[in-house]
Amino acid sequence: QVQLVESGGGLVQAGGSLRLSCAASGRIFSNYAMGWFRQAPGKEREFVAAISWHGGSTRYADSVKGRFTISRDNAKNTVYLQMNSLKPEDTAVYYCAASNTRLVVTAYNLYAYWGQGTQVTVSS
């Protein structure tokens, strides 16, 4: 069993920053790729960012490229999402997910474990 717990969400003004954290437990965290997804009201869950097992490879959705940075600390079993220059359209529930592969993947069906989500609201 794998547990993922997100934290760091909140309310921020447009142009501001937030850093999300996801603490993992229950298996060897460093063996697997991790990802962040988000879901806005009335919309489908969408890929945001992913990082490989060793952190050397990352991938981003076009909508967040240059503004968001994903990173991981395998010693702390934690993955982060630094979000800068936030826009109102970034408002969503953000989910951390753990893949069953080592390599970066973007499809949500390739992620086996999910956190409960953390709300990010960006006001204009």
GROMACS .gro file of N, CA and C in nm:
model
  372
    1GLN      N    1   0.085  -0.119   0.000
    1GLN     CA    2   0.000   0.000   0.000
    1GLN      C    3   0.088   0.124   0.000
    2VAL      N    4   0.048   0.223  -0.079
    2VAL     CA    5   0.123   0.348  -0.089
    2VAL      C    6   0.034   0.461  -0.043
    3GLN      N    7   0.089   0.548   0.039
    3GLN     CA    8   0.016   0.668   0.081
    3GLN      C    9   0.087   0.792   0.029
    4LEU      N   10   0.010   0.882  -0.027
    4LEU     CA   11   0.061   1.010  -0.076
    4LEU      C   12  -0.019   1.121  -0.010
    5VAL      N   13   0.051   1.215   0.051
    5VAL     CA   14  -0.016   1.324   0.121
    5VAL      C   15   0.037   1.456   0.069
    6GLU      N   16  -0.051   1.533   0.005
    6GLU     CA   17  -0.012   1.664  -0.049
    6GLU      C   18  -0.032   1.772   0.056
    7SER      N   19   0.045   1.878   0.044
    7SER     CA   20   0.029   1.995   0.128
    7SER      C   21   0.081   2.116   0.053
    8GLY      N   22   0.047   2.235   0.103
    8GLY     CA   23   0.100   2.358   0.046
    8GLY      C   24   0.003   2.437  -0.039
    9GLY      N   25  -0.116   2.384  -0.061
    9GLY     CA   26  -0.213   2.458  -0.139
    9GLY      C   27  -0.266   2.578  -0.062
   10GLY      N   28  -0.344   2.663  -0.130
   10GLY     CA   29  -0.401   2.778  -0.064
   10GLY      C   30  -0.450   2.881  -0.162
   11LEU      N   31  -0.476   3.000  -0.111
   11LEU     CA   32  -0.524   3.112  -0.191
   11LEU      C   33  -0.410   3.209  -0.214
   12VAL      N   34  -0.390   3.249  -0.339
   12VAL     CA   35  -0.281   3.340  -0.373
   12VAL      C   36  -0.330   3.433  -0.483
   13GLN      N   37  -0.274   3.552  -0.487
   13GLN     CA   38  -0.309   3.647  -0.593
   13GLN      C   39  -0.235   3.612  -0.722
   14ALA      N   40  -0.291   3.652  -0.832
   14ALA     CA   41  -0.226   3.632  -0.961
   14ALA      C   42  -0.086   3.693  -0.958
   15GLY      N   43   0.009   3.618  -1.013
   15GLY     CA   44   0.148   3.660  -1.011
   15GLY      C   45   0.226   3.606  -0.893
   16GLY      N   46   0.155   3.549  -0.796
   16GLY     CA   47   0.220   3.497  -0.678
   16GLY      C   48   0.275   3.357  -0.698
   17SER      N   49   0.325   3.300  -0.588
   17SER     CA   50   0.389   3.168  -0.591
   17SER      C   51   0.338   3.080  -0.479
   18LEU      N   52   0.341   2.950  -0.503
   18LEU     CA   53   0.313   2.849  -0.403
   18LEU      C   54   0.406   2.732  -0.429
   19ARG      N   55   0.437   2.657  -0.322
   19ARG     CA   56   0.511   2.533  -0.338
   19ARG      C   57   0.430   2.420  -0.277
   20LEU      N   58   0.396   2.325  -0.362
   20LEU     CA   59   0.326   2.206  -0.316
   20LEU      C   60   0.427   2.098  -0.279
   21SER      N   61   0.393   2.021  -0.177
   21SER     CA   62   0.475   1.908  -0.136
   21SER      C   63   0.389   1.783  -0.136
   22CYS      N   64   0.452   1.669  -0.161
   22CYS     CA   65   0.383   1.540  -0.157
   22CYS      C   66   0.475   1.441  -0.086
   23ALA      N   67   0.432   1.398   0.031
   23ALA     CA   68   0.509   1.302   0.109
   23ALA      C   69   0.458   1.162   0.080
   24ALA      N   70   0.551   1.071   0.049
   24ALA     CA   71   0.514   0.935   0.013
   24ALA      C   72   0.562   0.836   0.118
   25SER      N   73   0.485   0.731   0.134
   25SER     CA   74   0.525   0.623   0.224
   25SER      C   75   0.468   0.492   0.172
   26GLY      N   76   0.526   0.382   0.216
   26GLY     CA   77   0.470   0.253   0.183
   26GLY      C   78   0.547   0.171   0.082
   27ARG      N   79   0.639   0.230   0.007
   27ARG     CA   80   0.723   0.153  -0.083
   27ARG      C   81   0.848   0.233  -0.110
   28ILE      N   82   0.938   0.175  -0.189
   28ILE     CA   83   1.065   0.241  -0.215
   28ILE      C   84   1.042   0.357  -0.312
   29PHE      N   85   1.029   0.475  -0.255
   29PHE     CA   86   0.994   0.595  -0.329
   29PHE      C   87   1.089   0.621  -0.444
   30SER      N   88   1.216   0.600  -0.422
   30SER     CA   89   1.316   0.640  -0.520
   30SER      C   90   1.315   0.554  -0.646
   31ASN      N   91   1.242   0.444  -0.647
   31ASN     CA   92   1.240   0.356  -0.763
   31ASN      C   93   1.144   0.399  -0.872
   32TYR      N   94   1.059   0.499  -0.844
   32TYR     CA   95   0.949   0.525  -0.934
   32TYR      C   96   0.935   0.672  -0.971
   33ALA      N   97   0.885   0.695  -1.092
   33ALA     CA   98   0.855   0.830  -1.136
   33ALA      C   99   0.734   0.884  -1.061
   34MET      N  100   0.731   1.017  -1.050
   34MET     CA  101   0.621   1.085  -0.981
   34MET      C  102   0.564   1.194  -1.070
   35GLY      N  103   0.438   1.227  -1.044
   35GLY     CA  104   0.376   1.330  -1.127
   35GLY      C  105   0.280   1.416  -1.049
   36TRP      N  106   0.247   1.530  -1.108
   36TRP     CA  107   0.142   1.617  -1.057
   36TRP      C  108   0.036   1.634  -1.165
   37PHE      N  109  -0.089   1.627  -1.125
   37PHE     CA  110  -0.202   1.650  -1.212
   37PHE      C  111  -0.292   1.753  -1.144
   38ARG      N  112  -0.386   1.809  -1.220
   38ARG     CA  113  -0.480   1.902  -1.161
   38ARG      C  114  -0.617   1.885  -1.226
   39GLN      N  115  -0.719   1.924  -1.150
   39GLN     CA  116  -0.855   1.916  -1.201
   39GLN      C  117  -0.932   2.038  -1.156
   40ALA      N  118  -0.979   2.115  -1.253
   40ALA     CA  119  -1.061   2.232  -1.226
   40ALA      C  120  -1.208   2.192  -1.231
   41PRO      N  121  -1.295   2.268  -1.166
   41PRO     CA  122  -1.438   2.234  -1.167
   41PRO      C  123  -1.493   2.221  -1.309
   42GLY      N  124  -1.561   2.111  -1.335
   42GLY     CA  125  -1.622   2.090  -1.465
   42GLY      C  126  -1.526   2.047  -1.574
   43LYS      N  127  -1.400   2.025  -1.538
   43LYS     CA  128  -1.301   1.985  -1.638
   43LYS      C  129  -1.240   1.850  -1.603
   44GLU      N  130  -1.178   1.789  -1.701
   44GLU     CA  131  -1.111   1.661  -1.678
   44GLU      C  132  -0.977   1.684  -1.607
   45ARG      N  133  -0.933   1.577  -1.541
   45ARG     CA  134  -0.802   1.585  -1.478
   45ARG      C  135  -0.696   1.596  -1.587
   46GLU      N  136  -0.598   1.685  -1.567
   46GLU     CA  137  -0.496   1.706  -1.668
   46GLU      C  138  -0.356   1.695  -1.610
   47PHE      N  139  -0.264   1.652  -1.693
   47PHE     CA  140  -0.124   1.640  -1.657
   47PHE      C  141  -0.063   1.779  -1.637
   48VAL      N  142   0.021   1.790  -1.533
   48VAL     CA  143   0.091   1.916  -1.507
   48VAL      C  144   0.241   1.898  -1.523
   49ALA      N  145   0.298   1.800  -1.450
   49ALA     CA  146   0.442   1.782  -1.453
   49ALA      C  147   0.475   1.641  -1.405
   50ALA      N  148   0.592   1.592  -1.447
   50ALA     CA  149   0.638   1.460  -1.403
   50ALA      C  150   0.788   1.460  -1.391
   51ILE      N  151   0.838   1.370  -1.308
   51ILE     CA  152   0.982   1.360  -1.285
   51ILE      C  153   1.021   1.213  -1.276
   52SER      N  154   1.136   1.179  -1.333
   52SER     CA  155   1.182   1.041  -1.333
   52SER      C  156   1.229   0.998  -1.196
   53TRP      N  157   1.262   0.870  -1.181
   53TRP     CA  158   1.295   0.815  -1.051
   53TRP      C  159   1.416   0.880  -0.988
   54HIS      N  160   1.512   0.921  -1.069
   54HIS     CA  161   1.633   0.981  -1.015
   54HIS      C  162   1.631   1.133  -1.020
   55GLY      N  163   1.523   1.189  -1.080
   55GLY     CA  164   1.513   1.334  -1.088
   55GLY      C  165   1.583   1.396  -1.206
   56GLY      N  166   1.647   1.317  -1.288
   56GLY     CA  167   1.724   1.372  -1.399
   56GLY      C  168   1.643   1.408  -1.521
   57SER      N  169   1.520   1.363  -1.527
   57SER     CA  170   1.435   1.390  -1.641
   57SER      C  171   1.301   1.444  -1.593
   58THR      N  172   1.254   1.551  -1.656
   58THR     CA  173   1.126   1.611  -1.621
   58THR      C  174   1.047   1.643  -1.747
   59ARG      N  175   0.917   1.659  -1.730
   59ARG     CA  176   0.831   1.697  -1.841
   59ARG      C  177   0.719   1.783  -1.787
   60TYR      N  178   0.676   1.881  -1.867
   60TYR     CA  179   0.574   1.975  -1.824
   60TYR      C  180   0.465   1.991  -1.929
   61ALA      N  181   0.347   2.022  -1.882
   61ALA     CA  182   0.242   2.064  -1.974
   61ALA      C  183   0.280   2.200  -2.032
   62ASP      N  184   0.241   2.224  -2.155
   62ASP     CA  185   0.275   2.351  -2.220
   62ASP      C  186   0.223   2.471  -2.141
   63SER      N  187   0.110   2.452  -2.076
   63SER     CA  188   0.046   2.563  -2.005
   63SER      C  189   0.123   2.608  -1.882
   64VAL      N  190   0.215   2.524  -1.832
   64VAL     CA  191   0.290   2.560  -1.711
   64VAL      C  192   0.440   2.570  -1.735
   65LYS      N  193   0.483   2.536  -1.854
   65LYS     CA  194   0.626   2.536  -1.884
   65LYS      C  195   0.683   2.676  -1.862
   66GLY      N  196   0.797   2.681  -1.792
   66GLY     CA  197   0.861   2.807  -1.763
   66GLY      C  198   0.813   2.874  -1.636
   67ARG      N  199   0.702   2.825  -1.581
   67ARG     CA  200   0.647   2.882  -1.457
   67ARG      C  201   0.653   2.783  -1.341
   68PHE      N  202   0.635   2.655  -1.369
   68PHE     CA  203   0.634   2.552  -1.265
   68PHE      C  204   0.762   2.470  -1.274
   69THR      N  205   0.806   2.421  -1.158
   69THR     CA  206   0.923   2.334  -1.152
   69THR      C  207   0.893   2.217  -1.060
   70ILE      N  208   0.912   2.097  -1.112
   70ILE     CA  209   0.896   1.976  -1.030
   70ILE      C  210   1.034   1.929  -0.985
   71SER      N  211   1.042   1.883  -0.862
   71SER     CA  212   1.167   1.831  -0.808
   71SER      C  213   1.135   1.722  -0.706
   72ARG      N  214   1.237   1.649  -0.667
   72ARG     CA  215   1.216   1.544  -0.567
   72ARG      C  216   1.337   1.532  -0.478
   73ASP      N  217   1.312   1.488  -0.354
   73ASP     CA  218   1.417   1.459  -0.258
   73ASP      C  219   1.395   1.314  -0.214
   74ASN      N  220   1.470   1.223  -0.271
   74ASN     CA  221   1.449   1.081  -0.241
   74ASN      C  222   1.485   1.047  -0.097
   75ALA      N  223   1.573   1.123  -0.036
   75ALA     CA  224   1.608   1.099   0.103
   75ALA      C  225   1.490   1.130   0.195
   76LYS      N  226   1.402   1.222   0.150
   76LYS     CA  227   1.286   1.260   0.231
   76LYS      C  228   1.156   1.201   0.177
   77ASN      N  229   1.167   1.119   0.073
   77ASN     CA  230   1.046   1.059   0.012
   77ASN      C  231   0.943   1.165  -0.023
   78THR      N  232   0.989   1.274  -0.080
   78THR     CA  233   0.901   1.387  -0.108
   78THR      C  234   0.924   1.441  -0.248
   79VAL      N  235   0.814   1.478  -0.313
   79VAL     CA  236   0.820   1.545  -0.442
   79VAL      C  237   0.756   1.682  -0.427
   80TYR      N  238   0.809   1.779  -0.500
   80TYR     CA  239   0.764   1.917  -0.487
   80TYR      C  240   0.716   1.971  -0.621
   81LEU      N  241   0.632   2.072  -0.614
   81LEU     CA  242   0.593   2.147  -0.732
   81LEU      C  243   0.600   2.295  -0.696
   82GLN      N  244   0.702   2.362  -0.746
   82GLN     CA  245   0.715   2.506  -0.726
   82GLN      C  246   0.638   2.576  -0.836
   83MET      N  247   0.543   2.660  -0.798
   83MET     CA  248   0.455   2.727  -0.893
   83MET      C  249   0.476   2.877  -0.882
   84ASN      N  250   0.527   2.937  -0.987
   84ASN     CA  251   0.551   3.081  -0.992
   84ASN      C  252   0.462   3.146  -1.097
   85SER      N  253   0.450   3.277  -1.089
   85SER     CA  254   0.370   3.354  -1.186
   85SER      C  255   0.232   3.291  -1.205
   86LEU      N  256   0.168   3.262  -1.095
   86LEU     CA  257   0.039   3.193  -1.101
   86LEU      C  258  -0.067   3.279  -1.168
   87LYS      N  259  -0.156   3.211  -1.239
   87LYS     CA  260  -0.265   3.275  -1.312
   87LYS      C  261  -0.398   3.221  -1.261
   88PRO      N  262  -0.506   3.296  -1.276
   88PRO     CA  263  -0.637   3.246  -1.233
   88PRO      C  264  -0.671   3.111  -1.296
   89GLU      N  265  -0.627   3.087  -1.417
   89GLU     CA  266  -0.657   2.959  -1.483
   89GLU      C  267  -0.579   2.842  -1.423
   90ASP      N  268  -0.488   2.868  -1.331
   90ASP     CA  269  -0.420   2.760  -1.259
   90ASP      C  270  -0.503   2.709  -1.142
   91THR      N  271  -0.614   2.775  -1.114
   91THR     CA  272  -0.701   2.733  -1.005
   91THR      C  273  -0.754   2.592  -1.029
   92ALA      N  274  -0.731   2.503  -0.933
   92ALA     CA  275  -0.770   2.363  -0.946
   92ALA      C  276  -0.734   2.288  -0.819
   93VAL      N  277  -0.781   2.166  -0.810
   93VAL     CA  278  -0.730   2.073  -0.710
   93VAL      C  279  -0.609   2.003  -0.771
   94TYR      N  280  -0.498   2.007  -0.700
   94TYR     CA  281  -0.374   1.948  -0.750
   94TYR      C  282  -0.351   1.814  -0.680
   95TYR      N  283  -0.321   1.713  -0.762
   95TYR     CA  284  -0.301   1.577  -0.713
   95TYR      C  285  -0.158   1.531  -0.740
   96CYS      N  286  -0.101   1.467  -0.641
   96CYS     CA  287   0.027   1.400  -0.655
   96CYS      C  288  -0.001   1.255  -0.693
   97ALA      N  289   0.084   1.197  -0.778
   97ALA     CA  290   0.063   1.060  -0.820
   97ALA      C  291   0.196   0.987  -0.833
   98ALA      N  292   0.193   0.858  -0.804
   98ALA     CA  293   0.311   0.773  -0.815
   98ALA      C  294   0.291   0.673  -0.928
   99SER      N  295   0.390   0.667  -1.016
   99SER     CA  296   0.383   0.576  -1.130
   99SER      C  297   0.435   0.438  -1.093
  100ASN      N  298   0.414   0.342  -1.181
  100ASN     CA  299   0.473   0.210  -1.167
  100ASN      C  300   0.595   0.195  -1.256
  101THR      N  301   0.645   0.304  -1.311
  101THR     CA  302   0.763   0.301  -1.396
  101THR      C  303   0.869   0.394  -1.340
  102ARG      N  304   0.990   0.382  -1.393
  102ARG     CA  305   1.098   0.471  -1.353
  102ARG      C  306   1.104   0.596  -1.441
  103LEU      N  307   1.051   0.585  -1.561
  103LEU     CA  308   1.065   0.691  -1.659
  103LEU      C  309   0.948   0.788  -1.653
  104VAL      N  310   0.969   0.906  -1.706
  104VAL     CA  311   0.865   1.009  -1.706
  104VAL      C  312   0.748   0.964  -1.794
  105VAL      N  313   0.628   0.970  -1.741
  105VAL     CA  314   0.508   0.940  -1.817
  105VAL      C  315   0.405   1.049  -1.790
  106THR      N  316   0.318   1.074  -1.887
  106THR     CA  317   0.221   1.183  -1.873
  106THR      C  318   0.076   1.135  -1.865
  107ALA      N  319   0.049   1.013  -1.905
  107ALA     CA  320  -0.088   0.962  -1.906
  107ALA      C  321  -0.131   0.922  -1.765
  108TYR      N  322  -0.247   0.969  -1.723
  108TYR     CA  323  -0.288   0.944  -1.585
  108TYR      C  324  -0.309   0.796  -1.556
  109ASN      N  325  -0.342   0.716  -1.659
  109ASN     CA  326  -0.365   0.574  -1.635
  109ASN      C  327  -0.237   0.495  -1.613
  110LEU      N  328  -0.123   0.562  -1.624
  110LEU     CA  329   0.005   0.498  -1.593
  110LEU      C  330   0.051   0.529  -1.450
  111TYR      N  331  -0.032   0.596  -1.377
  111TYR     CA  332  -0.004   0.626  -1.237
  111TYR      C  333  -0.094   0.539  -1.150
  112ALA      N  334  -0.030   0.466  -1.059
  112ALA     CA  335  -0.105   0.366  -0.983
  112ALA      C  336  -0.159   0.419  -0.851
  113TYR      N  337  -0.098   0.522  -0.796
  113TYR     CA  338  -0.136   0.571  -0.664
  113TYR      C  339  -0.154   0.722  -0.668
  114TRP      N  340  -0.255   0.768  -0.592
  114TRP     CA  341  -0.292   0.909  -0.594
  114TRP      C  342  -0.311   0.962  -0.453
  115GLY      N  343  -0.276   1.088  -0.434
  115GLY     CA  344  -0.305   1.155  -0.310
  115GLY      C  345  -0.448   1.206  -0.309
  116GLN      N  346  -0.485   1.272  -0.200
  116GLN     CA  347  -0.622   1.318  -0.184
  116GLN      C  348  -0.646   1.453  -0.250
  117GLY      N  349  -0.540   1.521  -0.288
  117GLY     CA  350  -0.551   1.650  -0.355
  117GLY      C  351  -0.540   1.767  -0.259
  118THR      N  352  -0.493   1.880  -0.312
  118THR     CA  353  -0.485   2.004  -0.237
  118THR      C  354  -0.534   2.117  -0.327
  119GLN      N  355  -0.616   2.204  -0.269
  119GLN     CA  356  -0.679   2.310  -0.348
  119GLN      C  357  -0.582   2.427  -0.367
  120VAL      N  358  -0.572   2.472  -0.490
  120VAL     CA  359  -0.498   2.594  -0.523
  120VAL      C  360  -0.597   2.691  -0.588
  121THR      N  361  -0.608   2.809  -0.530
  121THR     CA  362  -0.698   2.911  -0.584
  121THR      C  363  -0.618   3.038  -0.610
  122VAL      N  364  -0.625   3.085  -0.733
  122VAL     CA  365  -0.553   3.205  -0.773
  122VAL      C  366  -0.655   3.314  -0.806
  123SER      N  367  -0.649   3.421  -0.731
  123SER     CA  368  -0.744   3.531  -0.752
  123SER      C  369  -0.685   3.634  -0.848
  124SER      N  370  -0.776   3.696  -0.922
  124SER     CA  371  -0.730   3.795  -1.021
  124SER      C  372  -0.723   3.934  -0.962
   0.00000   0.00000   0.00000
